[in-house]
Amino acid sequence: MRFLKLQQVMDKTSLCRSSIYNLINTGKFPKNVTVMGKRKAWLESEIEDWMIERMQAAELD
């Protein structure tokens, strides 16, 4: 299990910061978690699961 910073999530998904937060607000992207204090991060496994779901949805279209 590994935590990803916002920039790492952006690099991995090719999404910009605003797209990520817009998707979070609509419940369509994993929420970040508080690692310590104000430090937030995403679980890499949740980001990868989201990417797999997107690929599977694209195959159905």
Short mmCIF file of N, CA and C in Angstrom, two decimals:
data_model
loop_
_atom_site.label_atom_id
_atom_site.label_comp_id
_atom_site.label_asym_id
_atom_site.label_seq_id
_atom_site.Cartn_x
_atom_site.Cartn_y
_atom_site.Cartn_z
N MET A 1 0.85 -1.17 0.00
CA MET A 1 0.00 0.00 0.00
C MET A 1 0.90 1.23 0.00
N ARG A 2 0.50 2.23 -0.79
CA ARG A 2 1.32 3.42 -0.94
C ARG A 2 0.44 4.65 -1.07
N PHE A 3 0.88 5.74 -0.50
CA PHE A 3 0.19 7.02 -0.63
C PHE A 3 0.75 7.78 -1.83
N LEU A 4 -0.13 8.48 -2.54
CA LEU A 4 0.28 9.32 -3.65
C LEU A 4 -0.07 10.77 -3.35
N LYS A 5 0.86 11.66 -3.65
CA LYS A 5 0.60 13.09 -3.54
C LYS A 5 -0.23 13.52 -4.75
N LEU A 6 -0.80 14.71 -4.66
CA LEU A 6 -1.64 15.21 -5.75
C LEU A 6 -0.91 15.17 -7.09
N GLN A 7 0.32 15.64 -7.14
CA GLN A 7 1.05 15.66 -8.41
C GLN A 7 1.22 14.25 -8.97
N GLN A 8 1.45 13.28 -8.10
CA GLN A 8 1.58 11.89 -8.55
C GLN A 8 0.25 11.37 -9.10
N VAL A 9 -0.86 11.75 -8.47
CA VAL A 9 -2.18 11.35 -8.97
C VAL A 9 -2.42 11.98 -10.33
N MET A 10 -2.06 13.25 -10.46
CA MET A 10 -2.22 13.94 -11.74
C MET A 10 -1.40 13.27 -12.83
N ASP A 11 -0.16 12.91 -12.52
CA ASP A 11 0.70 12.24 -13.50
C ASP A 11 0.15 10.87 -13.88
N LYS A 12 -0.34 10.14 -12.89
CA LYS A 12 -0.82 8.77 -13.12
C LYS A 12 -2.11 8.74 -13.94
N THR A 13 -3.00 9.71 -13.70
CA THR A 13 -4.31 9.71 -14.35
C THR A 13 -4.41 10.63 -15.55
N SER A 14 -3.43 11.51 -15.72
CA SER A 14 -3.44 12.55 -16.77
C SER A 14 -4.57 13.55 -16.57
N LEU A 15 -5.06 13.67 -15.35
CA LEU A 15 -6.09 14.65 -15.03
C LEU A 15 -5.45 15.87 -14.39
N CYS A 16 -6.06 17.03 -14.59
CA CYS A 16 -5.56 18.23 -13.93
C CYS A 16 -6.18 18.32 -12.53
N ARG A 17 -5.63 19.19 -11.73
CA ARG A 17 -6.07 19.37 -10.35
C ARG A 17 -7.57 19.65 -10.26
N SER A 18 -8.06 20.58 -11.08
CA SER A 18 -9.48 20.94 -10.99
C SER A 18 -10.38 19.78 -11.41
N SER A 19 -9.97 18.99 -12.39
CA SER A 19 -10.78 17.83 -12.79
C SER A 19 -10.86 16.81 -11.66
N ILE A 20 -9.75 16.59 -10.99
CA ILE A 20 -9.74 15.64 -9.88
C ILE A 20 -10.71 16.09 -8.79
N TYR A 21 -10.62 17.35 -8.40
CA TYR A 21 -11.50 17.83 -7.33
C TYR A 21 -12.96 17.92 -7.77
N ASN A 22 -13.21 18.21 -9.05
CA ASN A 22 -14.59 18.19 -9.55
C ASN A 22 -15.16 16.78 -9.49
N LEU A 23 -14.36 15.79 -9.88
CA LEU A 23 -14.81 14.40 -9.82
C LEU A 23 -15.04 13.95 -8.38
N ILE A 24 -14.18 14.39 -7.46
CA ILE A 24 -14.37 14.05 -6.05
C ILE A 24 -15.69 14.62 -5.55
N ASN A 25 -15.96 15.88 -5.91
CA ASN A 25 -17.19 16.54 -5.46
C ASN A 25 -18.45 15.88 -5.99
N THR A 26 -18.36 15.21 -7.13
CA THR A 26 -19.52 14.51 -7.68
C THR A 26 -19.53 13.03 -7.29
N GLY A 27 -18.56 12.61 -6.48
CA GLY A 27 -18.51 11.23 -6.02
C GLY A 27 -17.99 10.25 -7.05
N LYS A 28 -17.28 10.75 -8.07
CA LYS A 28 -16.81 9.89 -9.15
C LYS A 28 -15.31 9.64 -9.13
N PHE A 29 -14.65 10.01 -8.03
CA PHE A 29 -13.21 9.82 -7.90
C PHE A 29 -12.91 9.58 -6.43
N PRO A 30 -11.91 8.75 -6.13
CA PRO A 30 -11.58 8.47 -4.72
C PRO A 30 -11.22 9.76 -3.97
N LYS A 31 -11.68 9.83 -2.73
CA LYS A 31 -11.34 10.97 -1.87
C LYS A 31 -9.94 10.78 -1.32
N ASN A 32 -9.32 11.91 -1.02
CA ASN A 32 -8.02 11.83 -0.38
C ASN A 32 -8.20 11.59 1.11
N VAL A 33 -7.14 11.16 1.75
CA VAL A 33 -7.17 10.89 3.19
C VAL A 33 -6.12 11.76 3.87
N THR A 34 -6.35 12.06 5.13
CA THR A 34 -5.38 12.82 5.90
C THR A 34 -4.29 11.87 6.39
N VAL A 35 -3.08 12.14 5.98
CA VAL A 35 -1.95 11.30 6.37
C VAL A 35 -1.46 11.74 7.75
N MET A 36 -1.25 13.06 7.89
CA MET A 36 -0.84 13.61 9.17
C MET A 36 -1.00 15.13 9.08
N GLY A 37 -1.59 15.70 10.10
CA GLY A 37 -1.78 17.15 10.10
C GLY A 37 -2.61 17.59 8.90
N LYS A 38 -2.05 18.48 8.11
CA LYS A 38 -2.75 18.96 6.92
C LYS A 38 -2.36 18.19 5.67
N ARG A 39 -1.46 17.23 5.80
CA ARG A 39 -0.98 16.47 4.65
C ARG A 39 -2.04 15.49 4.17
N LYS A 40 -2.45 15.64 2.90
CA LYS A 40 -3.45 14.77 2.30
C LYS A 40 -2.80 13.93 1.21
N ALA A 41 -3.35 12.76 0.99
CA ALA A 41 -2.83 11.88 -0.06
C ALA A 41 -3.92 10.91 -0.48
N TRP A 42 -3.68 10.21 -1.55
CA TRP A 42 -4.60 9.20 -2.06
C TRP A 42 -3.95 7.84 -1.94
N LEU A 43 -4.75 6.82 -1.73
CA LEU A 43 -4.23 5.46 -1.74
C LEU A 43 -4.03 5.04 -3.20
N GLU A 44 -2.85 4.58 -3.51
CA GLU A 44 -2.54 4.19 -4.88
C GLU A 44 -3.50 3.11 -5.38
N SER A 45 -3.86 2.18 -4.52
CA SER A 45 -4.76 1.09 -4.93
C SER A 45 -6.13 1.62 -5.34
N GLU A 46 -6.62 2.66 -4.66
CA GLU A 46 -7.91 3.24 -5.01
C GLU A 46 -7.84 3.97 -6.34
N ILE A 47 -6.73 4.62 -6.61
CA ILE A 47 -6.55 5.30 -7.90
C ILE A 47 -6.47 4.27 -9.02
N GLU A 48 -5.74 3.20 -8.79
CA GLU A 48 -5.64 2.15 -9.80
C GLU A 48 -6.98 1.48 -10.05
N ASP A 49 -7.76 1.24 -8.99
CA ASP A 49 -9.10 0.66 -9.15
C ASP A 49 -9.98 1.59 -9.97
N TRP A 50 -9.90 2.90 -9.72
CA TRP A 50 -10.68 3.88 -10.48
C TRP A 50 -10.29 3.83 -11.96
N MET A 51 -8.99 3.72 -12.22
CA MET A 51 -8.52 3.66 -13.61
C MET A 51 -9.03 2.40 -14.31
N ILE A 52 -9.02 1.28 -13.61
CA ILE A 52 -9.53 0.03 -14.18
C ILE A 52 -11.02 0.16 -14.50
N GLU A 53 -11.78 0.76 -13.58
CA GLU A 53 -13.21 0.97 -13.81
C GLU A 53 -13.44 1.83 -15.04
N ARG A 54 -12.64 2.87 -15.22
CA ARG A 54 -12.77 3.74 -16.39
C ARG A 54 -12.48 2.98 -17.67
N MET A 55 -11.46 2.12 -17.65
CA MET A 55 -11.12 1.33 -18.84
C MET A 55 -12.23 0.35 -19.17
N GLN A 56 -12.81 -0.28 -18.13
CA GLN A 56 -13.89 -1.23 -18.37
C GLN A 56 -15.14 -0.52 -18.90
N ALA A 57 -15.42 0.66 -18.39
CA ALA A 57 -16.58 1.44 -18.86
C ALA A 57 -16.38 1.83 -20.33
N ALA A 58 -15.16 2.16 -20.70
CA ALA A 58 -14.86 2.55 -22.07
C ALA A 58 -15.05 1.37 -23.03
N GLU A 59 -14.74 0.16 -22.56
CA GLU A 59 -14.91 -1.03 -23.38
C GLU A 59 -16.38 -1.32 -23.65
N LEU A 60 -17.26 -0.93 -22.73
CA LEU A 60 -18.69 -1.18 -22.89
C LEU A 60 -19.35 -0.19 -23.83
N ASP A 61 -18.72 0.96 -24.03
CA ASP A 61 -19.30 1.99 -24.91
C ASP A 61 -19.17 1.63 -26.36
#
